Coordinates of C-alpha atoms and ligand atoms in Angstrom, one line a residue:
M1 CA 72.9 140.6 109.7
S2 CA 75.6 139.8 107.2
V3 CA 75.9 141.6 103.9
E4 CA 76.6 139.9 100.6
P5 CA 77.9 141.4 97.3
N6 CA 75.6 140.9 94.4
A7 CA 76.5 140.0 90.8
S8 CA 78.0 143.3 89.9
G9 CA 79.7 143.5 93.3
A10 CA 78.2 147.0 93.6
A11 CA 75.1 147.1 95.8
A12 CA 74.9 145.1 98.9
T13 CA 71.8 143.1 99.9
P14 CA 71.1 142.1 103.5
A15 CA 71.0 138.4 104.1
P16 CA 67.4 137.1 104.2
T17 CA 65.6 136.0 107.3
D18 CA 62.9 133.4 107.6
F19 CA 61.8 130.6 109.9
V20 CA 64.4 128.1 108.8
R21 CA 67.2 130.6 109.3
D22 CA 65.7 131.5 112.7
I23 CA 65.9 127.8 113.7
V24 CA 69.5 127.5 112.4
A25 CA 70.5 130.8 114.2
Q26 CA 69.1 129.4 117.5
H27 CA 71.2 126.3 117.1
V28 CA 74.2 128.3 116.3
T29 CA 73.6 130.4 119.5
E30 CA 73.2 127.1 121.5
K31 CA 76.4 125.8 119.8
R32 CA 74.4 122.6 119.2
Y33 CA 76.6 121.6 116.2
A34 CA 80.2 122.0 115.5
K35 CA 79.3 123.1 112.0
I36 CA 76.0 123.8 110.1
V37 CA 75.7 121.2 107.2
T38 CA 72.9 121.2 104.7
R39 CA 72.4 119.5 101.4
F40 CA 70.5 119.9 98.1
P41 CA 69.3 116.4 97.2
P42 CA 67.8 116.2 93.7
E43 CA 66.8 112.9 92.1
P44 CA 68.5 112.8 88.7
N45 CA 65.2 112.1 86.8
G46 CA 64.9 115.4 85.0
Y47 CA 66.3 118.8 84.7
L48 CA 66.2 121.3 87.5
H49 CA 63.6 124.0 87.4
I50 CA 63.0 127.4 89.0
G51 CA 61.5 125.8 92.1
H52 CA 64.7 123.9 92.7
A53 CA 66.6 127.2 92.4
K54 CA 64.8 128.2 95.6
S55 CA 65.9 125.1 97.4
I56 CA 69.5 125.4 96.2
C57 CA 69.7 129.1 97.3
L58 CA 68.1 128.2 100.7
N59 CA 70.4 125.3 101.4
F60 CA 73.6 126.8 100.0
G61 CA 72.7 130.2 101.5
I62 CA 72.2 128.9 105.0
A63 CA 75.6 127.0 104.8
R64 CA 77.3 130.1 103.5
E65 CA 75.8 132.5 106.0
N66 CA 77.0 130.2 108.9
N67 CA 80.4 129.3 107.6
G68 CA 79.0 125.8 107.1
Q69 CA 78.8 123.4 104.2
C70 CA 76.2 122.4 101.7
N71 CA 76.4 119.2 99.7
L72 CA 75.0 118.6 96.3
R73 CA 73.8 115.1 96.6
F74 CA 72.0 112.9 94.1
D75 CA 69.3 110.9 95.6
D76 CA 69.7 108.3 93.1
T77 CA 67.8 105.3 94.5
N78 CA 65.6 104.6 91.5
P79 CA 67.8 103.6 88.5
V80 CA 64.7 103.0 86.3
K81 CA 63.9 106.7 86.0
E82 CA 67.3 108.1 86.3
D83 CA 70.0 109.0 83.8
V84 CA 73.5 110.4 83.7
E85 CA 72.3 113.1 81.4
Y86 CA 70.4 114.4 84.3
V87 CA 73.3 114.1 86.7
D88 CA 75.4 116.2 84.3
S89 CA 72.8 118.9 83.7
I90 CA 72.0 119.2 87.4
T91 CA 75.6 119.5 88.4
T92 CA 76.1 122.2 85.7
D93 CA 73.0 124.1 86.8
V94 CA 73.9 124.1 90.5
Q95 CA 77.4 125.3 89.8
W96 CA 76.1 128.0 87.5
L97 CA 73.6 129.2 90.0
I98 CA 75.8 129.4 93.1
A99 CA 79.3 129.7 91.8
G100 CA 79.5 133.5 91.5
W101 CA 77.6 133.9 94.7
A102 CA 80.4 132.6 97.0
D103 CA 82.9 135.1 95.8
H104 CA 84.1 136.2 99.2
C105 CA 85.5 132.8 100.1
L106 CA 88.7 131.0 99.4
G107 CA 90.2 130.5 96.0
F108 CA 88.5 127.6 94.4
K109 CA 87.1 126.8 91.0
P110 CA 84.6 124.0 90.9
K111 CA 85.6 121.3 88.5
G112 CA 83.5 121.4 85.4
A113 CA 82.0 124.7 86.3
H114 CA 79.7 126.3 83.8
P115 CA 81.9 128.7 81.7
E116 CA 79.7 131.7 82.7
A117 CA 80.0 130.7 86.4
V118 CA 83.7 130.6 86.7
T119 CA 84.6 132.5 89.8
S120 CA 88.0 133.5 91.2
N121 CA 86.8 132.9 94.7
G122 CA 84.5 129.9 95.1
R123 CA 83.9 128.1 98.3
P124 CA 85.5 124.7 98.7
D125 CA 83.2 123.6 101.5
F126 CA 80.2 123.6 99.3
F127 CA 81.5 120.6 97.5
R128 CA 83.7 118.9 100.0
A129 CA 83.2 115.2 100.1
P130 CA 83.5 113.6 103.5
V131 CA 83.8 110.1 102.1
A132 CA 86.3 111.0 99.4
P133 CA 88.7 113.7 100.5
G134 CA 90.2 115.5 97.6
A135 CA 87.0 115.1 95.5
N136 CA 86.4 118.8 95.7
A137 CA 83.7 120.0 93.5
E138 CA 82.4 116.6 92.8
P139 CA 78.8 116.0 93.7
F140 CA 77.8 113.3 96.2
F141 CA 75.7 110.3 95.4
A142 CA 73.4 108.4 97.7
S143 CA 74.4 105.3 95.6
D144 CA 77.9 105.7 96.9
Y145 CA 76.5 104.8 100.3
F146 CA 74.6 101.6 99.1
E147 CA 77.0 99.4 101.0
Q148 CA 76.5 101.3 104.3
I149 CA 72.8 101.5 103.8
Y150 CA 72.7 97.8 103.2
G151 CA 74.6 97.4 106.5
Y152 CA 72.0 99.5 108.3
A153 CA 69.2 97.4 106.9
V154 CA 70.9 94.2 108.2
E155 CA 71.2 96.0 111.6
L156 CA 67.5 96.7 111.6
I157 CA 66.8 93.1 110.9
K158 CA 69.0 92.0 113.7
R159 CA 67.2 94.4 116.0
G160 CA 63.9 92.8 115.0
K161 CA 62.8 96.0 113.3
A162 CA 62.7 94.9 109.7
Y163 CA 61.5 91.8 107.9
V164 CA 61.4 90.3 104.5
C165 CA 57.9 90.2 103.1
D166 CA 56.6 88.1 100.2
L167 CA 53.4 90.0 99.6
S168 CA 52.9 91.0 96.0
P169 CA 53.0 94.8 95.3
E170 CA 49.2 94.8 95.0
D171 CA 48.6 92.9 98.3
T172 CA 51.2 95.1 100.0
E173 CA 49.1 98.1 98.9
A174 CA 45.8 96.5 99.9
Y175 CA 47.2 95.6 103.4
R176 CA 48.3 99.2 104.0
G177 CA 44.6 100.2 104.4
A178 CA 43.7 103.9 103.9
P179 CA 44.1 107.1 105.8
D180 CA 40.6 106.5 107.4
R181 CA 41.1 102.7 107.8
P182 CA 43.9 100.9 109.6
G183 CA 46.2 98.5 107.7
K184 CA 46.7 94.8 108.4
D185 CA 49.8 93.0 109.4
S186 CA 51.6 91.1 106.7
P187 CA 51.6 87.3 107.3
F188 CA 55.4 87.4 106.9
R189 CA 55.8 90.0 109.7
H190 CA 56.9 87.5 112.3
R191 CA 59.7 85.7 110.5
S192 CA 62.7 85.0 112.7
V193 CA 65.7 87.2 112.5
A194 CA 67.7 84.3 111.1
E195 CA 65.2 83.7 108.3
N196 CA 65.1 87.4 107.5
L197 CA 68.9 87.7 107.3
D198 CA 69.0 84.6 105.1
L199 CA 66.3 85.9 102.7
F200 CA 67.7 89.4 102.6
T201 CA 71.2 88.1 101.8
R202 CA 69.7 86.0 99.0
M203 CA 67.7 89.0 97.7
R204 CA 71.0 90.8 97.3
A205 CA 72.6 87.8 95.7
G206 CA 69.9 88.0 92.9
E207 CA 68.1 84.8 93.8
F208 CA 64.6 86.3 93.4
P209 CA 62.9 88.0 90.5
D210 CA 61.7 91.7 90.6
G211 CA 58.8 92.2 92.9
A212 CA 59.0 88.8 94.6
R213 CA 60.1 90.1 97.9
T214 CA 60.7 93.3 99.8
L215 CA 62.4 94.4 103.0
R216 CA 60.0 96.3 105.2
A217 CA 60.3 98.2 108.4
K218 CA 58.3 96.7 111.3
I219 CA 56.5 99.8 112.8
D220 CA 52.8 100.1 113.2
N221 CA 50.1 99.1 110.7
S222 CA 47.4 100.9 112.6
S223 CA 49.3 104.2 112.7
P224 CA 47.3 107.2 111.4
N225 CA 50.5 108.1 109.5
M226 CA 50.4 105.9 106.4
W227 CA 54.2 106.2 106.1
L228 CA 54.6 104.3 109.4
R229 CA 52.6 101.3 108.2
D230 CA 55.5 98.9 107.7
P231 CA 57.0 101.0 104.8
L232 CA 59.2 99.3 102.2
L233 CA 62.9 99.7 102.7
Y234 CA 64.3 97.7 99.8
R235 CA 62.9 96.3 96.6
I236 CA 64.3 94.0 94.0
R237 CA 65.1 95.6 90.6
H238 CA 67.3 93.7 88.2
V239 CA 68.6 96.8 86.5
A240 CA 72.0 98.4 86.3
H241 CA 72.5 101.7 88.0
H242 CA 73.8 104.8 86.1
H243 CA 76.3 105.5 88.9
A244 CA 76.8 102.3 90.8
G245 CA 77.0 100.0 87.8
D246 CA 75.6 96.5 87.9
K247 CA 76.6 95.8 91.4
W248 CA 73.1 95.8 92.8
C249 CA 69.8 94.1 92.1
I250 CA 68.1 95.5 95.3
Y251 CA 67.7 99.2 95.8
P252 CA 66.7 101.1 99.0
L253 CA 63.6 103.2 98.9
Y254 CA 64.0 107.0 99.0
D255 CA 62.9 107.4 102.6
F256 CA 65.3 104.8 103.9
A257 CA 68.3 106.0 101.9
H258 CA 67.6 109.7 102.4
C259 CA 67.9 110.0 106.2
L260 CA 70.9 107.6 106.2
S261 CA 72.7 109.6 103.5
D262 CA 72.0 112.7 105.6
Y263 CA 73.4 111.0 108.6
L264 CA 76.5 109.7 106.8
E265 CA 77.3 113.2 105.5
G266 CA 76.9 114.8 108.9
I267 CA 73.9 116.9 107.7
T268 CA 72.5 119.0 110.6
H269 CA 69.5 120.5 108.9
S270 CA 67.7 118.4 106.3
I271 CA 65.6 121.0 104.6
C272 CA 62.8 119.9 102.2
T273 CA 59.4 120.8 101.0
L274 CA 56.1 120.4 102.8
E275 CA 55.0 117.2 101.1
F276 CA 57.7 115.4 103.2
D277 CA 56.0 116.5 106.4
A278 CA 54.4 113.1 106.8
H279 CA 57.7 111.3 106.1
R280 CA 59.4 113.0 109.0
A281 CA 58.2 110.4 111.5
L282 CA 59.8 107.7 109.4
Y283 CA 63.0 109.7 109.0
D284 CA 63.3 109.9 112.8
W285 CA 62.2 106.3 113.4
T286 CA 64.9 105.0 111.1
L287 CA 67.7 106.9 112.8
E288 CA 66.4 106.3 116.3
S289 CA 65.9 102.6 115.7
L290 CA 69.5 102.2 114.7
D291 CA 70.6 103.8 117.9
L292 CA 73.3 105.8 115.9
P293 CA 75.9 107.9 117.7
R294 CA 74.7 111.5 117.9
S295 CA 74.2 114.0 116.5
L296 CA 71.3 113.1 114.2
P297 CA 70.1 115.2 111.4
H298 CA 66.7 116.8 111.6
Q299 CA 64.2 117.5 108.9
Y300 CA 62.5 120.9 108.3
E301 CA 59.9 121.6 105.7
F302 CA 59.0 124.7 103.8
A303 CA 56.5 125.5 101.1
K304 CA 57.4 124.9 97.4
L305 CA 57.8 127.7 95.0
N306 CA 54.9 127.8 92.6
L307 CA 55.1 130.5 89.9
G308 CA 52.2 131.9 87.8
Y309 CA 52.0 130.9 84.2
T310 CA 54.5 128.2 85.0
I311 CA 54.7 124.4 85.6
V312 CA 57.2 123.3 88.3
S313 CA 57.2 119.6 88.1
K314 CA 59.9 117.5 86.5
R315 CA 57.4 114.9 85.5
K316 CA 55.2 117.4 83.6
L317 CA 58.1 119.3 82.1
L318 CA 59.3 115.9 80.8
Q319 CA 56.0 115.5 79.0
L320 CA 56.5 118.8 77.2
V321 CA 59.9 117.6 76.1
Q322 CA 58.8 114.2 75.0
D323 CA 55.8 115.4 73.0
K324 CA 57.9 118.2 71.5
S325 CA 55.8 121.0 72.7
V326 CA 59.2 122.6 73.3
A327 CA 62.5 122.1 71.7
G328 CA 64.1 120.4 74.7
W329 CA 64.7 120.8 78.4
D330 CA 66.8 123.9 77.7
D331 CA 64.2 125.5 75.4
P332 CA 64.4 129.2 76.5
R333 CA 60.6 129.1 77.2
M334 CA 61.0 126.3 79.8
P335 CA 61.2 127.2 83.5
T336 CA 64.2 124.9 83.8
I337 CA 67.4 126.5 85.1
S338 CA 69.1 125.5 81.8
G339 CA 66.2 127.1 79.9
L340 CA 66.4 130.3 81.9
R341 CA 70.2 130.4 81.5
R342 CA 69.9 129.9 77.7
R343 CA 67.3 132.7 77.6
G344 CA 69.9 135.1 79.1
I345 CA 68.6 135.3 82.7
P346 CA 71.7 136.0 84.9
A347 CA 72.3 133.6 87.8
S348 CA 72.3 136.7 90.1
A349 CA 68.7 137.6 89.0
L350 CA 67.5 134.1 89.6
R351 CA 69.1 134.1 93.1
R352 CA 67.7 137.6 93.8
F353 CA 64.2 136.3 92.9
V354 CA 64.2 133.0 94.8
T355 CA 65.7 134.6 97.8
G356 CA 63.4 137.6 97.7
V357 CA 60.2 135.6 97.7
G358 CA 61.0 134.3 101.2
V359 CA 60.5 130.9 102.9
T360 CA 57.2 130.0 104.5
K361 CA 55.1 127.1 105.6
F362 CA 52.2 128.1 103.4
D363 CA 51.5 127.0 99.8
S364 CA 51.0 129.9 97.5
V365 CA 51.5 130.9 93.9
T366 CA 54.0 133.7 93.3
D367 CA 53.0 136.2 90.6
V368 CA 55.3 135.8 87.6
A369 CA 55.6 139.6 87.5
V370 CA 57.7 139.4 90.7
F371 CA 60.2 137.2 88.8
E372 CA 60.2 139.4 85.7
H373 CA 60.8 142.4 87.9
A374 CA 63.8 140.8 89.5
V375 CA 65.2 140.1 86.1
R376 CA 64.6 143.6 84.8
E377 CA 66.2 145.1 87.9
E378 CA 69.3 143.1 87.4
L379 CA 69.6 143.7 83.7
N380 CA 68.8 147.4 83.9
A381 CA 71.9 147.9 85.9
S382 CA 74.2 145.8 83.8
A383 CA 73.0 145.6 80.2
Q384 CA 74.6 147.7 77.5
R385 CA 72.1 149.7 75.4
R386 CA 72.1 149.1 71.7
L387 CA 69.8 149.9 68.8
A388 CA 68.1 147.2 66.9
V389 CA 65.1 147.0 64.6
L390 CA 63.1 143.8 64.8
K391 CA 60.7 144.2 61.9
P392 CA 62.5 146.6 59.6
I393 CA 60.9 149.1 57.2
K394 CA 63.2 151.2 55.0
L395 CA 63.3 154.9 55.4
V396 CA 65.2 157.2 52.9
L397 CA 66.5 160.5 54.2
T398 CA 66.4 162.4 51.0
N399 CA 68.6 165.3 52.1
I400 CA 71.5 163.0 53.0
A401 CA 73.7 162.1 50.1
P402 CA 74.4 158.5 49.2
G403 CA 77.6 157.4 50.9
E404 CA 77.5 160.2 53.4
V405 CA 78.0 159.2 57.0
L406 CA 77.0 161.4 59.9
E407 CA 78.3 160.2 63.3
C408 CA 76.1 160.3 66.3
D409 CA 77.1 159.6 70.0
A410 CA 74.9 156.9 71.7
T411 CA 75.0 156.2 75.4
N412 CA 76.0 152.7 76.4
N413 CA 74.4 152.6 79.8
P414 CA 72.8 155.6 81.5
Q415 CA 72.8 153.7 84.7
D416 CA 76.6 153.8 84.9
E417 CA 78.1 156.3 87.2
T418 CA 80.0 157.9 84.3
P419 CA 78.2 156.7 81.2
T420 CA 80.3 156.1 78.1
T421 CA 79.2 156.5 74.5
R422 CA 79.8 154.9 71.1
K423 CA 79.5 156.1 67.6
L424 CA 76.4 155.3 65.4
A425 CA 76.3 156.0 61.7
L426 CA 73.4 158.0 60.3
T427 CA 73.2 157.3 56.6
R428 CA 70.8 158.1 53.8
E429 CA 69.0 154.8 54.2
V430 CA 68.0 153.6 57.6
F431 CA 65.5 151.1 59.0
I432 CA 62.9 151.7 61.6
D433 CA 60.5 149.2 63.1
C434 CA 57.3 148.9 61.2
D435 CA 55.4 149.2 64.5
D436 CA 56.7 152.8 64.7
F437 CA 54.9 153.9 61.5
A438 CA 51.1 154.2 60.9
E439 CA 49.7 155.2 57.6
V440 CA 46.3 155.8 59.3
P441 CA 47.3 156.7 62.8
P442 CA 45.0 156.3 65.8
P443 CA 44.4 159.3 68.0
K444 CA 47.4 160.5 70.1
Y445 CA 49.8 158.5 67.9
F446 CA 53.2 160.1 68.5
R447 CA 55.3 157.8 66.3
L448 CA 55.8 158.4 62.6
K449 CA 52.9 159.1 60.3
P450 CA 52.5 160.8 56.9
G451 CA 53.4 164.4 57.3
G452 CA 54.5 163.8 60.9
E453 CA 57.8 164.3 62.7
V454 CA 59.7 162.1 65.2
R455 CA 63.2 162.1 66.6
L456 CA 65.5 159.3 65.6
K457 CA 67.2 158.6 68.9
Y458 CA 70.7 160.0 69.2
A459 CA 70.4 161.5 65.7
C460 CA 67.9 164.2 64.7
I461 CA 64.3 165.0 64.0
I462 CA 62.9 163.7 60.7
K463 CA 59.7 164.4 58.8
C464 CA 57.8 161.9 56.6
D465 CA 57.1 163.4 53.2
E466 CA 56.1 160.4 51.1
L467 CA 55.1 156.7 51.1
V468 CA 56.3 154.4 48.3
K469 CA 54.2 151.3 47.8
D470 CA 54.6 148.3 45.5
S471 CA 51.9 147.1 43.1
S472 CA 50.1 145.2 45.9
G473 CA 49.8 148.3 48.0
Q474 CA 52.6 147.2 50.5
I475 CA 54.7 150.1 51.8
T476 CA 58.3 149.6 50.5
E477 CA 59.9 152.7 51.8
L478 CA 59.2 156.0 53.6
R479 CA 60.8 159.1 52.1
C480 CA 61.7 161.6 54.8
T481 CA 63.8 164.7 55.3
A482 CA 66.2 165.0 58.3
D483 CA 66.3 168.3 60.1
L484 CA 70.1 168.2 60.6
T485 CA 69.9 171.4 62.8
T486 CA 68.4 169.2 65.5
R487 CA 71.5 167.0 65.8
A488 CA 73.7 167.2 68.9
G489 CA 75.7 170.4 68.7
G490 CA 73.2 171.9 66.2
P491 CA 71.3 175.2 66.8
N492 CA 68.0 173.4 67.1
V493 CA 69.0 170.5 69.3
D494 CA 66.4 171.4 71.9
R495 CA 63.5 171.4 69.4
K496 CA 60.9 169.1 70.9
V497 CA 58.7 166.5 69.1
K498 CA 56.4 164.1 70.9
G499 CA 57.9 160.8 69.7
T500 CA 61.4 159.4 69.8
I501 CA 62.0 156.1 68.0
H502 CA 64.9 153.7 67.5
W503 CA 66.6 153.0 64.1
V504 CA 69.7 151.5 62.5
S505 CA 71.6 152.4 59.4
A506 CA 70.7 150.3 56.4
T507 CA 74.3 150.1 55.2
Q508 CA 76.0 149.9 58.6
S509 CA 74.0 147.2 60.3
I510 CA 73.9 143.4 60.4
E511 CA 71.0 141.1 59.7
T512 CA 70.4 138.6 62.4
E513 CA 67.9 136.0 63.6
V514 CA 66.1 137.2 66.8
R515 CA 63.8 134.9 68.8
L516 CA 61.0 136.6 70.7
Y517 CA 59.7 134.5 73.6
D518 CA 56.4 134.9 75.4
R519 CA 55.0 133.0 78.3
L520 CA 54.6 129.3 77.7
F521 CA 51.1 129.2 79.1
T522 CA 48.2 131.5 78.6
V523 CA 46.7 131.2 82.1
P524 CA 48.2 131.9 85.6
E525 CA 47.6 128.4 86.9
P526 CA 48.1 126.1 83.9
D527 CA 47.6 122.9 85.9
A528 CA 44.6 124.0 87.9
D529 CA 42.3 121.7 85.8
G530 CA 45.0 119.0 85.4
E531 CA 45.2 119.7 81.7
F532 CA 48.2 122.0 81.5
K533 CA 48.9 121.2 77.8
K534 CA 45.6 122.7 76.8
H535 CA 46.9 126.1 78.0
L536 CA 50.1 126.2 76.0
N537 CA 50.5 129.6 74.4
P538 CA 50.6 129.1 70.6
R539 CA 52.4 132.4 70.2
S540 CA 55.2 131.7 72.8
L541 CA 57.9 132.0 70.1
E542 CA 58.2 134.4 67.2
V543 CA 61.3 134.4 65.0
V544 CA 62.2 137.6 63.2
T545 CA 65.0 138.7 60.9
A546 CA 66.2 141.8 62.6
R547 CA 68.7 144.5 61.8
L548 CA 71.2 145.3 64.5
E549 CA 73.7 148.1 64.9
T550 CA 77.1 146.8 63.7
S551 CA 78.7 146.7 67.1
L552 CA 76.5 143.8 68.1
G553 CA 78.4 141.7 65.6
A554 CA 81.1 141.4 68.3
A555 CA 78.7 140.4 71.0
T556 CA 79.9 137.6 73.4
L557 CA 77.9 135.0 75.2
A558 CA 78.5 136.6 78.6
E559 CA 77.1 140.0 77.5
R560 CA 73.5 141.2 78.1
F561 CA 72.0 144.0 75.9
Q562 CA 69.0 146.2 76.1
F563 CA 67.8 146.8 72.6
E564 CA 66.4 150.3 73.2
R565 CA 62.6 150.3 73.5
L566 CA 62.4 146.6 72.9
G567 CA 63.7 144.6 75.8
Y568 CA 66.7 142.7 77.1
F569 CA 68.5 140.3 74.7
A570 CA 71.4 137.9 74.8
L571 CA 73.1 135.6 72.4
D572 CA 71.7 132.0 72.2
P573 CA 74.6 129.9 73.5
K574 CA 73.5 126.9 71.6
D575 CA 72.6 128.1 68.1
S576 CA 75.0 131.0 67.8
A577 CA 78.3 130.2 66.0
P578 CA 81.0 132.3 64.4
G579 CA 79.3 134.0 61.4
R580 CA 75.8 133.1 62.7
L581 CA 74.5 135.1 65.6
V582 CA 71.1 134.3 67.1
F583 CA 69.7 136.5 69.8
N584 CA 67.1 135.6 72.4
R585 CA 64.9 138.1 73.9
T586 CA 65.4 137.5 77.6
I587 CA 62.5 139.7 78.7
T588 CA 60.5 142.7 77.5
L589 CA 61.1 146.1 78.9
K590 CA 57.8 146.2 80.7
D591 CA 55.1 143.8 81.6
A592 CA 53.2 143.5 78.3
W593 CA 50.6 141.4 80.1
A594 CA 49.7 143.9 82.8
P595 CA 46.1 145.1 82.7
K596 CA 46.0 148.4 80.7
K597 CA 45.3 151.3 82.9
Ligands
LIG601 P1 59.5 117.6 91.0 O1 58.2 117.6 91.6 O2 59.7 118.7 90.0 O3 59.9 116.3 90.4 P2 60.9 116.8 93.2 O4 60.6 117.3 94.6 O5 60.5 115.5 92.9 O6 60.5 117.9 92.2 P3 63.6 116.4 93.7 O7 64.7 116.1 92.8 O8 63.2 115.4 94.7 O9 62.4 116.9 92.9 O10 63.9 117.8 94.5 C1 65.1 118.1 95.1 C2 64.9 119.2 96.1 O11 64.2 120.3 95.6 C3 64.0 118.6 97.2 O12 64.5 118.9 98.5 C4 62.7 119.3 97.0 O13 62.0 119.4 98.2 C5 63.1 120.6 96.4 N1 62.1 121.2 95.5 C6 61.5 120.6 94.5 N2 60.5 121.4 93.9 C7 60.6 122.6 94.6 C8 59.9 123.8 94.5 N3 58.9 124.0 93.6 N4 60.2 124.8 95.4 C9 61.2 124.6 96.3 N5 61.9 123.5 96.4 C10 61.6 122.4 95.6
LIG602 MG1 61.1 114.1 94.6

C-alpha cells in the first residue's frame, strides 16, 4: 500500500482500496498495459460540483498510484449547451483540486493553475497531451478529434455498419420502441454503402438543414438494450463550436465520440458512473466494429456521490443560478467546487472527503456530516486561532483606566507541536457577543448575566455590575469590573468560573463584514419530491458587521482561521479588496444541526 503526504505534509494517509483499484491492480500484476491511463471527461455545460470531485480524485488518484496518466478531457460534442466559460472554470477547478496532491512528482507547474494550487512539484503526466506534445497542462478536447471521429464514421459506413437515416427526430424516437417493446427498422436502413457515403459527405458539407438526416449505427432494433437499437452517431447542427470554431455542421453523439476519444488517448480504464452501464455495450460495439488495433479501452462504472442537503446535478444547479436563488455558480453556498473553494474549504479537505467515502456499485446518499467532519479535521490542524465578535455588545471594564492597555498572550494553534502566541490588548472598552449575555438567564446559564462572572479568554475574570439601557429599553453597554489578579502571572490565575467567553478590544479591533452560511436546503434529500427549490433554506446566508482582533487586518487569501468558539473562517476571494475585508464562515465548529442529546 503506498502512502501519500496530505496537505500539511505531516500525517500520512494510506492509499484507498476499492473495487476499481482492485481491477487496476490485477491488470498491473498481469502487465496487461504498458501504462495505466485514465481520464476525467466533463461536458463543459456547467460548473463542476462535489460529485465531480469524487470522479476527479478517483481517476487522477488511480493514475498517480500506478505511475500512470490521467487526462482532463472535455467531452464537448454538444455546442448548443456548452460554453468556454465552463471550459475555463472546469480547468481551474481540476487544477486547484489536484495540483497540491501530486507533490511528490517531478517539477512542474500546470499552466494557468489556480493561485492557491501552485505546487513546486506537480505531475507532468496528468496533463500530457498525446496529440500535441509540449502542450503540458493543457486540457484535452474531444472536439480536437472531430476529424478522426469523422474518419471512423466513414469506416463504419464502408463496413456496412452505419447508415444515413432520413427519419424525423419524432419518428426515430417512435421507431425505437420501448424497453418492453422491440423497435422497428428504419426504412433507410438498407441504403447502399455508396449512397450512405455520398449523403454523409453532403451532411458534412452543409447541404441539409438541422434535423433532416442523421448517421446511425446498424446494430439491432430488437435488442433489449435500447442503446443498441440503431443509435444515432451524428446529427446536423448548424452552430459554431466554442472550441472547434465554425468548421463543423455535423456533430458526433456523446456515445460515439467518447469511446473513440478514449481510444485515441490510449485510455486503459474508462471510469464513469452507473448510469452509463447500459451504454457499455455500445462503447464496446463501436470499438470492436472498427476492428481497431489493440489494446482497447474498457469502461467501468461506480455509484455517483450523492450528498445530504445537497443537489449534485449541473442542470439543477444551473436553475439556481439562472433564477438568482444564489449569487452565481461560485456562491459559497453552492456545492460547486468553485463555491466550496470560495467558502474556504481547502482542496485537501475535499480530497480527504471524496476519497474517504469509498467507491462502490450501490447508489446511496452520504450524510453531509461526513463532509463537514472532514473539513473540520483538516482545518482544526491548520487554522490559526483568532478572537472575533460577530454580534458585538459593548462592555466597559470600569477599573481599567481609559487609554490603559493590558497585554495578554493568546495561543495561535494549540494543535501545533510547539504552539506559539501573540499579544492581545485588554482595554477599558471591549466587545463581547450578544449571545454571551442574558439579562434573564435560563437555568444552568454559564455565560455572562447580571451579577455573574465569566472569564474573558486569555485575559481575566470579570463581573457584571450594571446594565445601561437606552430609552427604548435596549441594552447599550454592560459595566463590569475586571479581577486583574486572575490574569496570567497573577496570584489568582487558577480561580475557576464556569464560563469562558471570547472578546475583542473596542479600541484595538477592526470592523468587518462577515458572511455566515448555513445549508442551502432544509431537508436531507431536497430533490426527493422533484421540487428542490421549495426546500431552499431562507436563512442560508446572514451578513453581520463583526469586530475582529487587529491582527486579522493582515489576513491573506491562503490563510484559514478559527474564530474561537464560532467556527472556521476565510477571506472571500472575490469581494475582499485592499481596505475592504470580507470574511466567509467556512464551517461552524460543531454540527449545529445534530439532534440535541
Ligand atoms: P451532472 O448530472 O451534474 O450534469 P454529468 O454526469 O452530466 O453530471 P459530466 O460532465 O458528464 O456531468 O461528468 C463528468 C464525469 O463526472 C463523468 O464521468 C461522470 O460520471 C462523473 N460524475 C458526475 N456526477 C458525479 C457524481 N455525483 N459522483 C461521481 N462522479 C460523477
Ligand atoms: Mg453527463
